[in-house]
Coordinates of C-alpha atoms and ligand atoms in Angstrom, one line a residue:
X1 CA -32.0 -106.1 -61.8
X2 CA -34.5 -109.0 -62.0
X3 CA -33.0 -112.3 -63.2
X4 CA -34.6 -114.4 -65.8
X5 CA -35.4 -118.1 -65.1
X6 CA -36.6 -120.6 -67.6
X7 CA -38.1 -123.8 -66.3
X8 CA -38.1 -126.5 -68.9
X9 CA -39.9 -129.9 -68.7
X10 CA -41.7 -132.3 -71.0
X11 CA -43.2 -135.4 -69.4
X12 CA -45.8 -136.1 -66.7
X13 CA -43.4 -136.8 -63.8
X14 CA -41.2 -133.8 -64.6
X15 CA -44.3 -131.6 -64.7
X16 CA -45.6 -132.9 -61.3
X17 CA -42.1 -132.4 -59.7
X18 CA -41.5 -129.0 -61.3
X19 CA -45.0 -127.6 -60.5
X20 CA -44.1 -126.6 -56.9
X21 CA -40.9 -124.9 -58.2
X22 CA -42.8 -122.9 -60.8
X23 CA -45.1 -121.7 -58.1
X24 CA -42.3 -120.7 -55.8
X25 CA -40.3 -118.9 -58.4
X26 CA -43.4 -117.0 -59.6
X27 CA -44.1 -115.8 -56.1
X28 CA -40.7 -114.1 -56.0
X29 CA -40.8 -110.9 -58.0
X30 CA -37.0 -110.6 -58.1
X31 CA -37.2 -113.3 -60.8
X32 CA -38.8 -113.1 -64.2
X33 CA -39.9 -116.7 -64.5
X34 CA -41.1 -118.4 -67.7
X35 CA -42.1 -122.0 -68.4
X36 CA -41.2 -123.9 -71.6
X37 CA -42.7 -127.4 -72.2
X38 CA -41.2 -129.6 -74.9
X39 CA -44.4 -131.7 -74.7
X40 CA -42.4 -134.9 -75.1
X41 CA -45.7 -136.1 -73.6
X42 CA -48.9 -134.5 -74.6
X43 CA -52.1 -135.7 -72.9
X44 CA -50.3 -136.9 -69.8
X45 CA -48.5 -133.6 -69.5
X46 CA -51.6 -131.5 -70.1
X47 CA -53.4 -133.4 -67.2
X48 CA -50.7 -132.0 -64.9
X49 CA -50.6 -128.5 -66.3
X50 CA -54.4 -128.3 -65.8
X51 CA -54.3 -129.4 -62.2
X52 CA -51.5 -127.1 -61.2
X53 CA -52.8 -124.3 -63.3
X54 CA -49.6 -123.8 -65.3
X55 CA -49.8 -122.0 -68.6
X56 CA -46.6 -122.5 -70.5
X57 CA -45.0 -119.4 -72.1
X58 CA -43.5 -121.7 -74.8
X59 CA -44.8 -125.0 -76.0
X60 CA -42.7 -127.0 -78.5
X61 CA -45.5 -129.5 -79.0
X62 CA -43.0 -132.2 -79.9
X63 CA -44.8 -135.5 -79.1
X64 CA -45.2 -137.9 -82.0
X65 CA -46.9 -141.3 -81.6
X66 CA -44.3 -144.0 -81.2
X67 CA -41.5 -141.5 -81.1
X68 CA -37.9 -142.6 -80.9
X69 CA -34.9 -141.3 -79.0
X70 CA -32.9 -140.0 -82.0
X71 CA -35.6 -137.8 -83.4
X72 CA -36.8 -136.6 -80.0
X73 CA -33.4 -135.6 -78.8
X74 CA -32.6 -133.7 -82.0
X75 CA -36.1 -132.0 -82.0
X76 CA -35.6 -130.9 -78.3
X77 CA -32.2 -129.3 -79.0
X78 CA -33.2 -127.5 -82.2
X79 CA -36.6 -126.6 -80.8
X80 CA -35.2 -124.8 -77.8
X81 CA -32.8 -122.6 -79.8
X82 CA -35.4 -119.9 -80.7
X83 CA -36.8 -120.0 -77.1
X84 CA -33.4 -119.5 -75.5
X85 CA -32.5 -116.8 -78.0
X86 CA -35.8 -115.0 -77.4
X87 CA -35.9 -115.1 -73.6
X88 CA -32.1 -115.2 -72.9
X89 CA -32.5 -116.7 -69.4
X90 CA -29.8 -116.3 -66.8
X91 CA -30.8 -119.6 -65.2
X92 CA -32.4 -122.7 -66.8
X93 CA -33.9 -125.3 -64.5
X94 CA -34.2 -128.9 -65.8
X95 CA -35.5 -131.9 -63.9
X96 CA -34.4 -135.5 -63.4
X97 CA -33.5 -137.8 -66.3
X98 CA -35.7 -137.8 -69.3
X99 CA -34.7 -137.0 -72.9
X100 CA -36.1 -133.6 -72.3
X101 CA -33.8 -133.2 -69.3
X102 CA -30.7 -134.2 -71.3
X103 CA -31.5 -132.3 -74.5
X104 CA -32.6 -129.1 -72.6
X105 CA -29.4 -129.1 -70.5
X106 CA -27.3 -129.3 -73.7
X107 CA -29.3 -126.5 -75.3
X108 CA -29.2 -124.3 -72.2
X109 CA -25.4 -124.8 -71.9
X110 CA -25.0 -123.7 -75.6
X111 CA -27.0 -120.6 -74.8
X112 CA -24.7 -119.6 -72.0
X113 CA -27.3 -119.8 -69.2
X114 CA -26.5 -121.4 -65.9
X115 CA -28.0 -124.8 -65.7
X116 CA -29.7 -125.9 -62.5
X117 CA -30.4 -129.6 -62.2
X118 CA -33.4 -130.5 -59.9
X119 CA -33.4 -134.1 -58.6
X120 CA -29.7 -134.4 -59.2
X121 CA -27.3 -137.2 -58.3
X122 CA -29.5 -140.3 -58.6
X123 CA -27.5 -143.2 -59.9
X124 CA -27.6 -146.9 -60.4
X125 CA -24.2 -147.0 -62.2
X126 CA -25.7 -149.4 -64.7
X127 CA -26.1 -147.6 -68.0
X128 CA -28.7 -150.0 -69.3
X129 CA -31.0 -149.7 -66.3
X130 CA -32.8 -147.5 -66.3
X131 CA -32.4 -146.9 -70.0
X132 CA -31.7 -144.3 -71.2
X133 CA -32.3 -142.4 -67.9
X134 CA -29.0 -143.3 -66.2
X135 CA -27.0 -141.7 -69.0
X136 CA -29.4 -138.8 -69.4
X137 CA -29.0 -137.7 -65.7
X138 CA -25.2 -138.4 -65.8
X139 CA -24.8 -136.1 -68.8
X140 CA -27.0 -133.4 -67.3
X141 CA -25.1 -133.8 -64.0
X142 CA -21.9 -132.9 -65.8
X143 CA -23.3 -130.0 -67.7
X144 CA -25.1 -128.4 -64.7
X145 CA -23.7 -125.5 -62.7
X146 CA -25.9 -126.1 -59.7
X147 CA -27.2 -129.5 -58.4
X148 CA -30.2 -129.9 -56.2
X149 CA -29.9 -133.4 -54.7
X150 CA -32.9 -134.9 -53.0
X151 CA -31.0 -136.9 -50.4
X152 CA -27.6 -137.4 -48.8
X153 CA -27.0 -140.5 -51.1
X154 CA -27.5 -138.4 -54.2
X155 CA -25.2 -135.7 -52.8
X156 CA -22.5 -138.3 -52.1
X157 CA -22.8 -139.7 -55.7
X158 CA -22.2 -136.2 -57.1
X159 CA -19.3 -135.5 -54.9
X160 CA -17.7 -138.9 -55.8
X161 CA -18.0 -137.8 -59.5
X162 CA -16.0 -134.7 -58.8
X163 CA -18.8 -132.1 -58.5
X164 CA -17.7 -129.3 -56.1
X165 CA -19.8 -129.6 -52.9
X166 CA -20.4 -125.8 -52.8
X167 CA -22.5 -126.3 -55.9
X168 CA -24.7 -129.0 -54.5
X169 CA -27.6 -128.5 -52.1
X170 CA -29.6 -131.3 -50.4
X171 CA -33.2 -130.2 -50.7
X172 CA -35.5 -133.2 -50.4
X173 CA -37.5 -134.1 -53.5
X174 CA -40.0 -131.7 -54.9
X175 CA -42.3 -134.7 -55.4
X176 CA -43.1 -134.5 -51.7
X177 CA -43.9 -130.7 -52.1
X178 CA -46.4 -131.7 -54.8
X179 CA -47.7 -134.6 -52.8
X180 CA -48.3 -132.7 -49.6
X181 CA -50.1 -129.9 -51.5
X182 CA -52.3 -132.4 -53.3
X183 CA -53.1 -134.9 -50.6
X184 CA -54.7 -132.1 -48.5
X185 CA -56.8 -131.1 -51.5
X186 CA -58.0 -134.4 -52.9
X187 CA -60.5 -135.2 -50.2
X188 CA -62.2 -131.8 -50.5
X189 CA -62.2 -130.9 -54.2
X190 CA -65.0 -131.8 -56.6
X191 CA -63.0 -134.0 -59.0
X192 CA -65.0 -135.8 -61.7
X193 CA -62.3 -138.5 -62.0
X194 CA -62.4 -139.3 -58.3
X195 CA -66.2 -139.3 -58.4
X196 CA -66.1 -141.8 -61.3
X197 CA -63.6 -144.0 -59.4
X198 CA -65.9 -144.0 -56.3
X199 CA -68.8 -145.1 -58.5
X200 CA -66.9 -147.7 -60.6
X201 CA -64.6 -149.4 -58.0
X202 CA -65.6 -151.7 -55.3
X203 CA -63.9 -150.5 -52.1
X204 CA -65.0 -153.5 -50.1
X205 CA -62.4 -155.4 -52.1
X206 CA -58.6 -155.4 -51.5
X207 CA -57.1 -152.9 -54.0
X208 CA -53.7 -153.3 -55.7
X209 CA -52.6 -150.3 -57.7
X210 CA -50.3 -151.0 -60.7
X211 CA -48.3 -148.7 -63.0
X212 CA -45.5 -149.5 -65.4
X213 CA -43.7 -148.0 -68.4
X214 CA -39.9 -148.5 -68.3
X215 CA -38.2 -149.0 -71.6
X216 CA -35.9 -151.8 -70.3
X217 CA -39.1 -153.7 -69.4
X218 CA -40.7 -153.4 -72.9
X219 CA -41.1 -156.8 -74.6
X220 CA -40.7 -159.9 -72.5
X221 CA -40.6 -157.8 -69.3
X222 CA -44.1 -156.6 -69.8
X223 CA -45.3 -160.1 -70.8
X224 CA -43.9 -161.4 -67.5
X225 CA -45.5 -158.5 -65.5
X226 CA -48.9 -159.1 -67.1
X227 CA -48.7 -162.8 -66.4
X228 CA -47.9 -162.1 -62.8
X229 CA -50.8 -159.7 -62.4
X230 CA -53.1 -162.3 -64.0
X231 CA -51.9 -165.0 -61.5
X232 CA -52.3 -162.6 -58.5
X233 CA -55.8 -161.7 -59.6
X234 CA -56.7 -165.4 -59.8
X235 CA -55.1 -166.3 -56.5
X236 CA -56.6 -163.9 -53.9
X237 CA -60.2 -163.7 -53.2
X238 CA -61.9 -160.4 -53.0
X239 CA -59.1 -158.6 -54.9
X240 CA -59.3 -155.8 -57.4
X241 CA -56.2 -154.8 -59.4
X242 CA -56.5 -151.3 -60.8
X243 CA -54.0 -150.4 -63.6
X244 CA -54.0 -147.0 -65.2
X245 CA -52.1 -147.9 -68.4
X246 CA -49.4 -145.6 -69.7
X247 CA -50.1 -144.3 -73.2
X248 CA -46.9 -145.7 -74.7
X249 CA -48.0 -148.1 -77.4
X250 CA -45.2 -150.5 -76.4
X251 CA -47.0 -150.7 -73.0
X252 CA -50.7 -150.5 -74.2
X253 CA -50.4 -153.5 -76.5
X254 CA -49.2 -156.2 -74.2
X255 CA -51.2 -155.0 -71.3
X256 CA -54.5 -154.8 -73.2
X257 CA -53.8 -158.1 -75.1
X258 CA -53.0 -160.1 -71.9
X259 CA -55.2 -158.5 -69.3
X260 CA -58.0 -156.8 -71.2
X261 CA -60.5 -159.6 -70.4
X262 CA -59.6 -160.4 -66.8
X263 CA -62.6 -160.0 -64.4
X264 CA -60.7 -158.8 -61.4
X265 CA -58.3 -156.5 -63.3
X266 CA -59.5 -153.1 -64.3
X267 CA -57.4 -151.3 -66.9
X268 CA -58.1 -147.6 -67.1
X269 CA -56.6 -144.6 -68.9
X270 CA -53.8 -142.7 -67.1
X271 CA -55.4 -140.7 -64.2
X272 CA -54.8 -137.1 -63.6
X273 CA -52.6 -136.5 -60.6
X274 CA -55.3 -135.8 -57.9
X275 CA -57.2 -138.9 -58.8
X276 CA -54.0 -141.0 -58.8
X277 CA -53.0 -139.6 -55.4
X278 CA -56.5 -140.3 -54.0
X279 CA -56.4 -143.9 -55.3
X280 CA -52.8 -144.5 -54.0
X281 CA -54.1 -143.4 -50.6
X282 CA -57.0 -145.9 -50.8
X283 CA -55.1 -149.0 -52.0
X284 CA -53.5 -151.8 -50.0
X285 CA -50.4 -152.4 -52.2
X286 CA -48.6 -150.7 -55.0
X287 CA -46.8 -152.6 -57.8
X288 CA -44.9 -150.3 -60.1
X289 CA -41.7 -149.7 -62.1
X290 CA -42.1 -145.9 -61.8
X291 CA -39.6 -143.6 -60.2
X292 CA -42.0 -141.1 -58.8
X293 CA -44.5 -143.6 -57.5
X294 CA -41.7 -145.3 -55.6
X295 CA -41.1 -142.0 -53.8
X296 CA -44.8 -141.1 -53.1
X297 CA -46.2 -144.5 -51.9
X298 CA -43.9 -144.9 -48.8
X299 CA -44.8 -141.3 -47.8
X300 CA -48.4 -142.5 -47.8
X301 CA -47.6 -145.7 -45.9
X302 CA -48.1 -148.0 -48.8
X303 CA -45.8 -151.0 -49.4
X304 CA -44.3 -151.0 -52.9
X305 CA -43.1 -153.8 -55.1
X306 CA -40.7 -152.3 -57.6
X307 CA -40.6 -154.2 -60.9
X308 CA -37.0 -153.4 -61.6
X309 CA -33.6 -155.0 -60.9
X310 CA -31.9 -151.8 -59.8
X311 CA -33.0 -148.6 -58.2
X312 CA -31.5 -145.2 -57.9
X313 CA -33.8 -144.7 -54.9
X314 CA -32.2 -147.0 -52.3
X315 CA -33.6 -145.0 -49.3
X316 CA -37.0 -146.7 -49.1
X317 CA -35.5 -150.1 -49.9
X318 CA -33.2 -149.7 -46.9
X319 CA -36.1 -148.6 -44.8
X320 CA -38.0 -151.8 -45.7
X321 CA -41.0 -150.2 -47.4
X322 CA -39.9 -151.0 -50.9
X323 CA -38.9 -154.4 -52.3
X324 CA -37.2 -154.9 -55.7
X325 CA -38.9 -157.8 -57.6
X326 CA -37.6 -157.3 -61.1
X327 CA -39.8 -158.6 -63.9
X328 CA -39.6 -162.3 -62.9
X329 CA -43.2 -163.5 -62.8
X330 CA -42.7 -165.9 -59.9
X331 CA -41.0 -163.3 -57.8
X332 CA -43.7 -160.7 -58.3
X333 CA -46.4 -163.2 -57.5
X334 CA -44.7 -164.6 -54.4
X335 CA -43.9 -161.2 -52.9
X336 CA -47.4 -159.9 -53.6
X337 CA -49.2 -162.9 -52.2
X338 CA -46.8 -163.1 -49.3
X339 CA -47.7 -159.6 -48.3
X340 CA -51.5 -160.0 -48.9
X341 CA -51.5 -163.1 -46.7
X342 CA -49.1 -162.1 -43.9
X343 CA -50.6 -159.3 -41.8
X344 CA -47.6 -158.9 -39.6
X345 CA -45.3 -158.5 -42.5
X346 CA -47.7 -156.1 -44.2
X347 CA -47.9 -154.0 -41.1
X348 CA -44.1 -153.8 -40.9
X349 CA -43.8 -152.7 -44.5
X350 CA -46.6 -150.2 -44.4
X351 CA -45.0 -148.0 -41.7
X352 CA -45.3 -144.4 -42.8
X353 CA -41.9 -143.5 -44.1
X354 CA -40.7 -140.4 -45.8
X355 CA -37.1 -140.4 -46.8
X356 CA -37.6 -138.1 -49.7
X357 CA -38.3 -134.8 -48.2
X358 CA -40.4 -132.5 -46.0
X359 CA -42.3 -130.6 -48.6
X360 CA -40.0 -127.6 -48.6
X361 CA -37.6 -128.6 -51.4
X362 CA -38.7 -125.8 -53.8
X363 CA -38.3 -123.1 -51.2
X364 CA -34.7 -124.2 -50.6
X365 CA -34.0 -124.2 -54.3
X366 CA -35.3 -120.7 -55.0
X367 CA -33.5 -119.4 -51.9
X368 CA -30.2 -120.9 -53.1
X369 CA -30.5 -119.4 -56.6
X370 CA -31.5 -116.1 -55.1
X371 CA -28.3 -116.0 -53.0
X372 CA -26.3 -116.5 -56.2
X373 CA -27.7 -113.3 -57.7
Ligands
LIG401 C1 -40.7 -141.0 -70.8 C2 -39.3 -140.9 -70.3 C3 -39.1 -141.6 -69.0 C4 -40.1 -141.2 -68.0 C5 -41.5 -141.4 -68.6 C6 -42.6 -141.0 -67.6 C7 -37.5 -140.7 -71.9 C8 -36.6 -141.4 -72.9 N1 -38.4 -141.4 -71.3 O1 -40.9 -142.4 -71.2 O2 -37.8 -141.3 -68.5 O3 -40.0 -142.1 -66.9 O4 -41.6 -140.7 -69.8 O5 -43.8 -141.4 -68.0 O6 -37.3 -139.5 -71.8 N2 -47.6 -141.1 -75.3 C9 -48.9 -140.5 -75.6 N3 -49.3 -139.5 -74.9 C10 -48.7 -139.0 -73.8 C11 -47.4 -139.6 -73.5 C12 -46.9 -140.6 -74.2 O7 -49.5 -140.9 -76.6 O8 -49.1 -138.1 -73.1 C13 -47.1 -142.2 -76.2 C14 -46.6 -141.6 -77.5 O9 -46.9 -142.6 -78.5 C15 -45.1 -141.5 -77.3 C16 -44.9 -142.7 -76.5 O10 -46.0 -142.7 -75.6 O11 -44.4 -141.5 -78.6 C17 -43.6 -142.7 -75.8 O12 -43.3 -141.5 -75.0 P1 -41.8 -141.1 -74.5 O13 -41.9 -139.9 -73.8 O14 -40.9 -141.2 -75.7 O15 -41.5 -142.3 -73.6 P2 -42.1 -142.8 -72.2 O16 -42.1 -144.3 -72.2 O17 -43.3 -142.1 -72.0
LIG402 N1 -49.2 -140.6 -62.0 C1 -50.4 -140.0 -62.4 N2 -51.4 -140.7 -63.0 C2 -51.2 -142.0 -63.3 C3 -50.0 -142.7 -62.9 C4 -49.0 -141.9 -62.3 O1 -50.6 -138.8 -62.2 O2 -52.2 -142.6 -63.8 C5 -48.2 -139.8 -61.4 C6 -47.6 -140.3 -60.1 O3 -48.3 -139.9 -59.0 C7 -46.1 -139.8 -60.1 C8 -45.8 -139.7 -61.6 O4 -47.1 -139.8 -62.3 O5 -46.0 -138.6 -59.6 C9 -45.0 -140.8 -62.1 O6 -44.9 -140.8 -63.5 P1 -44.3 -142.0 -64.3 O7 -44.4 -143.3 -63.6 O8 -44.9 -141.9 -65.7 O9 -42.8 -141.6 -64.5 P2 -41.4 -141.8 -63.6 O10 -41.7 -141.3 -62.3 O11 -41.1 -143.3 -63.6 O12 -40.4 -141.1 -64.4

């Protein structure tokens, strides 16, 4: 008898990383697969749904401007009850470490479904960094029945925490599945955003691509980051800093206040995934606090400065393609300028490196779940 799978996600990065899995499950007719979005994000989620042509079967439409963790968590758990009671899935797949991940895994556990955690086992062992993600993924890791770990390090973390190894599979990260699929498309598709970037950006200049949104960086952290970008922009000739600004008002305000009028810094709206991948491929350096971008950029041979003090993704740091710079203005400026000026060092850091997968993570996940049935 066909088994029912419910794939739940809510934010931009979860959608990007779940899209290949949705496709893989839907190809297999031994599963009845449905998608539920909490819409913890709205516009940024819809950009991804459009590109990957995913039409959710359930949409909780939860996002509220300036939402907080208390209300969001409660709304996810109560919002999922009717969905779980209606569809009665055998398996629920959740991804990563957002509030959607944590709330959905609790609700799925209450429903009696088997919980499958994709991108399992990432840890900093610092509950304040990243906040609240470290605790979200730890809770989900202890609720989940099956754990899909992207790397050996994440597998080891789960084993250390007492998870039986027979329930953990090392798969690579589905972010690479999505990246490989998209990289091959972006140079050939007619994409209006890419067309606009080609018209508006000066590709004779040296391009630095920036993203940032982490909660622990809100406040002084973002002020430091913006001051650093301002200084970098003023210190290097022929530079263009492109920053698609996350829609969180706690990010928008300092970024537009401090950088809104800088000549060589271009603040733009969040890009849809294909245009972002295209731009990442074209830039010289990435400065970010994002989890996903930290995984994608090394696979494209782009050096990354990560504006965090800790990372749950040590693999690229160990390989030398990622440097942690925190939110210290001087450190960000020194590392960025050092790399822009020292060709030898730049070359060493921009070696193509791909510790996060081979593009077949989703195939492995579906095969594993199929063998359980
Ligand atoms: C969330 C996740 C974080 C993830 C990030 C990816 C939590 C607690 N945080 O952080 O783990 O790394 O997404 O980007 O789960 N907004 C919009 N439109 C959108 C998206 C956001 O306007 O499409 C604004 C809204 O005002 C919203 C606010 O951003 O209330 C914050 O969104 P939220 O999902 O709570 O936090 P993020 O900082 O996006
Ligand atoms: N991304 C995007 N458009 C942008 C910036 C990022 O599509 O303007 C993609 C990026 O390629 C990566 C993901 O969004 O796959 C990362 O999302 P984010 O940084 O918001 O979250 P995190 O990965 O830190 O949870």
